[in-house]
PDB file of C-alpha atoms in Angstrom:
ATOM      1  CA  MET A   1      78.333  47.726 249.557  1.00 45.00           C
ATOM      2  CA  CYS A   2      81.494  46.003 247.997  1.00 60.00           C
ATOM      3  CA  SER A   3      84.370  44.403 250.190  1.00 57.00           C
ATOM      4  CA  HIS A   4      86.982  43.779 249.046  1.00 63.00           C
ATOM      5  CA  GLY A   5      88.447  41.434 251.887  1.00 55.00           C
ATOM      6  CA  HIS A   6      88.923  44.494 254.962  1.00 50.00           C
ATOM      7  CA  SER A   7      86.863  45.727 257.828  1.00 44.00           C
ATOM      8  CA  HIS A   8      85.947  48.541 258.509  1.00 44.00           C
ATOM      9  CA  GLY A   9      87.509  49.407 261.956  1.00 43.00           C
ATOM     10  CA  GLY A  10      87.830  52.398 264.175  1.00 41.00           C
ATOM     11  CA  CYS A  11      89.281  54.257 266.674  1.00 40.00           C
ATOM     12  CA  GLY A  12      89.985  57.962 267.694  1.00 42.00           C
ATOM     13  CA  ALA A  13      91.555  60.579 264.761  1.00 42.00           C
ATOM     14  CA  GLU A  14      93.179  63.432 266.322  1.00 47.00           C
ATOM     15  CA  HIS A  15      91.848  66.780 264.156  1.00 44.00           C
ATOM     16  CA  ILE A  16      95.304  68.676 263.634  1.00 42.00           C
ATOM     17  CA  PRO A  17      94.081  70.248 259.939  1.00 44.00           C
ATOM     18  CA  GLU A  18      95.785  74.218 259.866  1.00 47.00           C
ATOM     19  CA  VAL A  19      93.998  76.948 257.574  1.00 45.00           C
ATOM     20  CA  GLY A  20      96.593  78.892 255.429  1.00 49.00           C
ATOM     21  CA  GLY A  21      96.185  81.009 252.373  1.00 48.00           C
ATOM     22  CA  ASP A  22      97.538  80.274 249.040  1.00 53.00           C
ATOM     23  CA  ASP A  23     100.824  78.382 248.312  1.00 58.00           C
ATOM     24  CA  VAL A  24     101.581  79.521 252.184  1.00 74.00           C
ATOM     25  CA  TYR A  25     103.777  76.161 252.085  1.00 92.00           C
ATOM     26  CA  ARG A  26     105.233  74.497 248.916  1.00 95.00           C
ATOM     27  CA  TYR A  27     104.023  70.702 248.057  1.00 97.00           C
ATOM     28  CA  ASP A  28     107.316  70.117 245.958  1.00 96.00           C
ATOM     29  CA  MET A  29     108.140  66.056 247.511  1.00 98.00           C
ATOM     30  CA  VAL A  30     106.284  64.915 244.266  1.00 98.00           C
ATOM     31  CA  SER A  31     109.707  65.482 242.570  1.00 96.00           C
ATOM     32  CA  TYR A  32     111.246  62.612 244.970  1.00 98.00           C
ATOM     33  CA  ILE A  33     108.251  60.080 244.160  1.00 98.00           C
ATOM     34  CA  ASP A  34     109.096  56.727 242.343  1.00 97.00           C
ATOM     35  CA  LEU A  35     105.919  57.646 240.473  1.00 97.00           C
ATOM     36  CA  ASP A  36     106.143  54.398 237.878  1.00 96.00           C
ATOM     37  CA  LYS A  37     106.224  52.429 241.252  1.00 97.00           C
ATOM     38  CA  VAL A  38     103.258  54.013 242.929  1.00 98.00           C
ATOM     39  CA  THR A  39     100.078  51.940 243.324  1.00 98.00           C
ATOM     40  CA  THR A  40      96.366  52.561 244.589  1.00 98.00           C
ATOM     41  CA  LEU A  41      94.013  49.680 245.939  1.00 98.00           C
ATOM     42  CA  ASN A  42      90.588  50.377 245.293  1.00 98.00           C
ATOM     43  CA  GLU A  43      90.919  52.368 242.055  1.00 98.00           C
ATOM     44  CA  SER A  44      88.000  52.454 239.439  1.00 98.00           C
ATOM     45  CA  ILE A  45      90.282  53.099 236.507  1.00 98.00           C
ATOM     46  CA  ASP A  46      93.817  51.077 237.441  1.00 97.00           C
ATOM     47  CA  GLY A  47      96.654  53.704 237.211  1.00 97.00           C
ATOM     48  CA  ALA A  48      94.398  56.848 237.692  1.00 98.00           C
ATOM     49  CA  GLY A  49      95.639  56.922 241.573  1.00 98.00           C
ATOM     50  CA  ARG A  50      98.983  58.552 240.278  1.00 97.00           C
ATOM     51  CA  LYS A  51      97.784  60.437 238.044  1.00 98.00           C
ATOM     52  CA  VAL A  52      97.255  62.980 241.620  1.00 98.00           C
ATOM     53  CA  PHE A  53     100.397  63.239 242.566  1.00 98.00           C
ATOM     54  CA  LYS A  54     101.737  66.541 240.573  1.00 96.00           C
ATOM     55  CA  MET A  55     103.616  69.662 240.674  1.00 96.00           C
ATOM     56  CA  MET A  56     101.662  71.806 243.269  1.00 95.00           C
ATOM     57  CA  GLU A  57     100.986  74.699 240.398  1.00 95.00           C
ATOM     58  CA  MET A  58      98.812  71.825 238.659  1.00 96.00           C
ATOM     59  CA  ARG A  59      96.350  70.872 241.584  1.00 95.00           C
ATOM     60  CA  ASP A  60      93.893  73.203 240.127  1.00 94.00           C
ATOM     61  CA  ASP A  61      93.831  71.280 236.542  1.00 95.00           C
ATOM     62  CA  LYS A  62      90.598  68.696 237.665  1.00 95.00           C
ATOM     63  CA  THR A  63      91.339  66.755 234.459  1.00 96.00           C
ATOM     64  CA  ASP A  64      93.177  63.677 236.062  1.00 97.00           C
ATOM     65  CA  TYR A  65      91.166  61.524 239.553  1.00 98.00           C
ATOM     66  CA  VAL A  66      91.219  59.044 241.294  1.00 98.00           C
ATOM     67  CA  GLU A  67      87.769  57.728 242.041  1.00 98.00           C
ATOM     68  CA  SER A  68      87.285  54.431 244.521  1.00 98.00           C
ATOM     69  CA  ASP A  69      85.729  51.653 242.861  1.00 96.00           C
ATOM     70  CA  CYS A  70      83.172  50.398 245.568  1.00 90.00           C
ATOM     71  CA  ASP A  71      82.625  52.122 248.786  1.00 96.00           C
ATOM     72  CA  ALA A  72      84.409  55.031 250.102  1.00 97.00           C
ATOM     73  CA  GLU A  73      88.153  53.889 250.799  1.00 98.00           C
ATOM     74  CA  LEU A  74      91.471  54.581 248.472  1.00 98.00           C
ATOM     75  CA  LEU A  75      94.791  52.419 249.125  1.00 98.00           C
ATOM     76  CA  PHE A  76      97.974  54.829 248.253  1.00 98.00           C
ATOM     77  CA  ASN A  77     101.278  53.087 248.070  1.00 98.00           C
ATOM     78  CA  ILE A  78     103.845  55.374 247.582  1.00 98.00           C
ATOM     79  CA  PRO A  79     107.529  55.021 247.143  1.00 98.00           C
ATOM     80  CA  PHE A  80     110.217  57.064 247.354  1.00 98.00           C
ATOM     81  CA  THR A  81     113.480  57.782 244.830  1.00 97.00           C
ATOM     82  CA  GLY A  82     115.985  58.218 248.818  1.00 97.00           C
ATOM     83  CA  HIS A  83     114.905  58.966 253.058  1.00 97.00           C
ATOM     84  CA  VAL A  84     112.548  61.933 252.845  1.00 98.00           C
ATOM     85  CA  ARG A  85     111.276  63.825 255.845  1.00 97.00           C
ATOM     86  CA  LEU A  86     108.053  64.742 255.470  1.00 98.00           C
ATOM     87  CA  HIS A  87     106.097  67.946 257.468  1.00 98.00           C
ATOM     88  CA  GLY A  88     102.829  68.320 255.766  1.00 98.00           C
ATOM     89  CA  LEU A  89      99.981  67.318 253.100  1.00 98.00           C
ATOM     90  CA  SER A  90      97.063  68.586 250.817  1.00 98.00           C
ATOM     91  CA  ILE A  91      94.662  66.768 249.834  1.00 98.00           C
ATOM     92  CA  ILE A  92      92.268  68.363 246.896  1.00 98.00           C
ATOM     93  CA  GLY A  93      88.333  66.566 246.250  1.00 98.00           C
ATOM     94  CA  ASP A  94      85.232  68.083 244.553  1.00 96.00           C
ATOM     95  CA  GLU A  95      82.691  70.106 246.045  1.00 96.00           C
ATOM     96  CA  ASP A  96      80.451  67.232 247.112  1.00 97.00           C
ATOM     97  CA  ALA A  97      80.059  64.616 249.839  1.00 97.00           C
ATOM     98  CA  SER A  98      82.964  62.782 247.659  1.00 98.00           C
ATOM     99  CA  HIS A  99      85.645  65.093 249.323  1.00 98.00           C
ATOM    100  CA  PRO A 100      87.313  62.666 251.399  1.00 98.00           C
ATOM    101  CA  ALA A 101      87.317  62.909 255.346  1.00 98.00           C
ATOM    102  CA  LYS A 102      89.073  60.704 257.062  1.00 98.00           C
ATOM    103  CA  ILE A 103      92.800  59.375 256.162  1.00 98.00           C
ATOM    104  CA  LYS A 104      95.437  56.960 257.812  1.00 98.00           C
ATOM    105  CA  LEU A 105      98.895  57.030 257.535  1.00 98.00           C
ATOM    106  CA  PHE A 106     101.591  54.632 257.814  1.00 98.00           C
ATOM    107  CA  LYS A 107     105.438  55.176 257.172  1.00 98.00           C
ATOM    108  CA  ASP A 108     107.488  52.291 255.489  1.00 98.00           C
ATOM    109  CA  LYS A 109     104.902  49.524 255.213  1.00 96.00           C
ATOM    110  CA  GLU A 110     105.675  48.618 251.856  1.00 95.00           C
ATOM    111  CA  ALA A 111     103.201  47.264 249.643  1.00 93.00           C
ATOM    112  CA  MET A 112     100.006  47.900 251.895  1.00 97.00           C
ATOM    113  CA  SER A 113      96.720  45.670 251.502  1.00 97.00           C
ATOM    114  CA  PHE A 114      93.235  46.423 253.012  1.00 97.00           C
ATOM    115  CA  ASP A 115      93.868  43.971 255.072  1.00 96.00           C
ATOM    116  CA  ASP A 116      97.571  45.245 256.334  1.00 97.00           C
ATOM    117  CA  CYS A 117      95.519  48.179 257.540  1.00 96.00           C
ATOM    118  CA  SER A 118      94.297  47.195 261.112  1.00 96.00           C
ATOM    119  CA  ILE A 119      97.568  47.795 262.269  1.00 97.00           C
ATOM    120  CA  GLU A 120      97.756  51.368 264.523  1.00 97.00           C
ATOM    121  CA  ALA A 121      98.658  54.317 261.969  1.00 98.00           C
ATOM    122  CA  ASP A 122     101.296  56.180 262.413  1.00 98.00           C
ATOM    123  CA  GLN A 123      98.572  59.093 262.437  1.00 98.00           C
ATOM    124  CA  GLU A 124      94.663  59.515 262.022  1.00 98.00           C
ATOM    125  CA  ILE A 125      93.345  62.687 259.752  1.00 98.00           C
ATOM    126  CA  ASP A 126      90.339  64.543 260.426  1.00 98.00           C
ATOM    127  CA  LEU A 127      90.072  66.224 256.764  1.00 98.00           C
ATOM    128  CA  LYS A 128      88.438  69.555 255.541  1.00 97.00           C
ATOM    129  CA  GLN A 129      86.533  69.693 252.743  1.00 96.00           C
ATOM    130  CA  ASP A 130      89.630  71.681 250.832  1.00 96.00           C
ATOM    131  CA  PRO A 131      88.193  71.974 246.481  1.00 95.00           C
ATOM    132  CA  ARG A 132      90.693  74.373 246.865  1.00 94.00           C
ATOM    133  CA  GLY A 133      93.359  72.977 248.445  1.00 94.00           C
ATOM    134  CA  ILE A 134      94.476  75.942 250.872  1.00 93.00           C
ATOM    135  CA  VAL A 135      94.540  73.422 254.143  1.00 96.00           C
ATOM    136  CA  ASP A 136      97.119  72.584 255.452  1.00 97.00           C
ATOM    137  CA  TYR A 137      97.817  69.272 257.863  1.00 98.00           C
ATOM    138  CA  PRO A 138     100.950  69.107 259.473  1.00 98.00           C
ATOM    139  CA  LEU A 139     102.653  65.820 260.132  1.00 98.00           C
ATOM    140  CA  LYS A 140     104.303  64.333 263.544  1.00 97.00           C
ATOM    141  CA  ALA A 141     107.663  65.236 263.226  1.00 95.00           C
ATOM    142  CA  SER A 142     108.319  62.111 265.589  1.00 93.00           C
ATOM    143  CA  LYS A 143     107.074  59.712 262.919  1.00 96.00           C
ATOM    144  CA  PHE A 144     107.852  60.773 259.767  1.00 98.00           C
ATOM    145  CA  ALA A 145     111.467  62.037 259.956  1.00 94.00           C
ATOM    146  CA  ASN A 146     112.999  59.392 257.971  1.00 93.00           C
ATOM    147  CA  LEU A 147     111.156  57.089 255.436  1.00 96.00           C
ATOM    148  CA  HIS A 148     111.131  55.479 252.301  1.00 97.00           C
ATOM    149  CA  HIS A 149     107.734  54.095 251.628  1.00 98.00           C
ATOM    150  CA  LEU A 150     104.396  56.169 252.474  1.00 98.00           C
ATOM    151  CA  SER A 151     101.291  54.801 252.746  1.00 98.00           C
ATOM    152  CA  ILE A 152      97.654  56.607 252.540  1.00 98.00           C
ATOM    153  CA  LEU A 153      94.381  54.814 253.201  1.00 98.00           C
ATOM    154  CA  ILE A 154      90.974  57.304 252.920  1.00 98.00           C
ATOM    155  CA  THR A 155      88.735  55.103 255.254  1.00 98.00           C
ATOM    156  CA  ALA A 156      85.504  57.456 255.015  1.00 98.00           C
ATOM    157  CA  ASN A 157      84.558  60.872 252.946  1.00 98.00           C
ATOM    158  CA  PHE A 158      81.851  63.236 253.973  1.00 97.00           C
ATOM    159  CA  ALA A 159      78.707  60.887 253.120  1.00 96.00           C
ATOM    160  CA  GLY A 160      80.656  58.295 254.764  1.00 93.00           C
ATOM    161  CA  THR A 161      81.879  54.934 254.034  1.00 92.00           C
ATOM    162  CA  ASP A 162      79.365  53.243 251.435  1.00 92.00           C
ATOM    163  CA  SER A 163      80.000  55.273 248.409  1.00 96.00           C
ATOM    164  CA  GLU A 164      82.515  56.344 245.810  1.00 97.00           C
ATOM    165  CA  THR A 165      85.636  58.675 246.825  1.00 98.00           C
ATOM    166  CA  LYS A 166      87.024  61.479 244.705  1.00 98.00           C
ATOM    167  CA  VAL A 167      90.610  62.883 244.646  1.00 98.00           C
ATOM    168  CA  PHE A 168      92.028  65.647 242.517  1.00 98.00           C
ATOM    169  CA  TYR A 169      95.221  66.391 243.746  1.00 98.00           C
ATOM    170  CA  ILE A 170      97.867  64.425 246.901  1.00 98.00           C
ATOM    171  CA  GLY A 171      99.993  67.338 247.548  1.00 98.00           C
ATOM    172  CA  LEU A 172     103.527  66.345 250.504  1.00 98.00           C
ATOM    173  CA  ARG A 173     105.330  68.770 252.208  1.00 97.00           C
ATOM    174  CA  GLY A 174     109.467  67.729 253.046  1.00 97.00           C
ATOM    175  CA  GLU A 175     112.541  67.653 252.108  1.00 97.00           C
ATOM    176  CA  PHE A 176     114.727  64.991 250.357  1.00 97.00           C
ATOM    177  CA  GLN A 177     117.269  63.087 252.612  1.00 94.00           C
ATOM    178  CA  HIS A 178     119.685  60.874 251.161  1.00 90.00           C
ATOM    179  CA  GLU A 179     119.957  58.670 248.773  1.00 91.00           C
ATOM    180  CA  PHE A 180     119.624  54.684 249.518  1.00 84.00           C
ATOM    181  CA  ARG A 181     122.861  53.603 251.219  1.00 76.00           C
ATOM    182  CA  GLN A 182     123.311  50.736 248.854  1.00 65.00           C
ATOM    183  CA  ARG A 183     122.806  53.100 245.921  1.00 57.00           C
ATOM    184  CA  VAL A 184     125.306  55.452 247.710  1.00 50.00           C
ATOM    185  CA  ALA A 185     127.916  52.475 248.193  1.00 49.00           C
ATOM    186  CA  ILE A 186     127.401  51.011 245.016  1.00 49.00           C
ATOM    187  CA  ALA A 187     128.502  54.920 243.326  1.00 50.00           C
ATOM    188  CA  THR A 188     131.452  55.467 245.593  1.00 52.00           C
ATOM    189  CA  TYR A 189     132.925  52.266 244.525  1.00 51.00           C
ATOM    190  CA  GLU A 190     132.664  52.558 240.475  1.00 57.00           C
ATOM    191  CA  SER A 191     134.049  56.087 241.278  1.00 55.00           C
ATOM    192  CA  ARG A 192     137.093  54.633 242.788  1.00 58.00           C
ATOM    193  CA  ALA A 193     140.138  53.933 239.837  1.00 53.00           C
ATOM    194  CA  GLN A 194     140.678  50.778 239.802  1.00 56.00           C
ATOM    195  CA  LEU A 195     144.258  49.521 238.917  1.00 51.00           C
ATOM    196  CA  LYS A 196     142.918  46.657 236.638  1.00 52.00           C
ATOM    197  CA  ASP A 197     140.828  48.641 235.035  1.00 54.00           C
ATOM    198  CA  HIS A 198     143.509  51.600 233.671  1.00 50.00           C
ATOM    199  CA  LYS A 199     146.603  48.694 233.526  1.00 48.00           C
ATOM    200  CA  ASN A 200     146.911  49.523 229.983  1.00 52.00           C
ATOM    201  CA  GLU A 201     147.487  53.580 230.999  1.00 52.00           C
ATOM    202  CA  ILE A 202     149.942  52.957 233.460  1.00 46.00           C
ATOM    203  CA  PRO A 203     153.798  52.865 231.640  1.00 48.00           C
ATOM    204  CA  GLY A 204     155.872  50.323 233.565  1.00 49.00           C
ATOM    205  CA  GLN A 205     158.726  52.442 233.379  1.00 49.00           C
ATOM    206  CA  VAL A 206     159.825  56.145 232.808  1.00 45.00           C
ATOM    207  CA  THR A 207     161.511  56.974 230.445  1.00 46.00           C
ATOM    208  CA  ARG A 208     163.587  60.370 229.616  1.00 49.00           C
ATOM    209  CA  SER A 209     165.211  62.022 226.559  1.00 47.00           C
ATOM    210  CA  ILE A 210     168.555  63.006 227.275  1.00 46.00           C
ATOM    211  CA  LEU A 211     169.400  66.242 225.518  1.00 47.00           C
TER     212      LEU A 211
END
């Protein structure tokens, strides 16, 4: 087993998957993920983790995937372009034991490392083996109603904790709420006409021609 600076603590995980048919839910929040800033710890290939966040229509494409470098854990740090409300998620793994089995979710904990994951998670979920992405996992409304960053920690796969995990797709469903306040304030300021910026466009006096 390879160590990346953390211990495998454990507490009871709640089992809340809900099974539905194809396309019962829409996982469209990828449009609001700042993909260039997504980081994945313990990935075997740098940059592979962000590729599993893709349009729902591409979820069956197994070309891109992320695999853990050593042991089963993967930690995704996912920033959004504004504040969002999340309702649920979907995870597609392989048909073998490398499929993720347990995850922990953390709200607004930017740049998390494995050492930070000892804190209590906002939600823990036991996953089903779901290579087609038809299982929806509802998220707690009270926890994920207003956030700008999500961390997903995969703690085990169906082989346990010592073998590599493989993920093809992670879909998030929810809704965009509002942009960051600082950006809104700047946009509002810039939209106001400033007298000094338009002094050459404002006549000093009104002239009339008398016929």
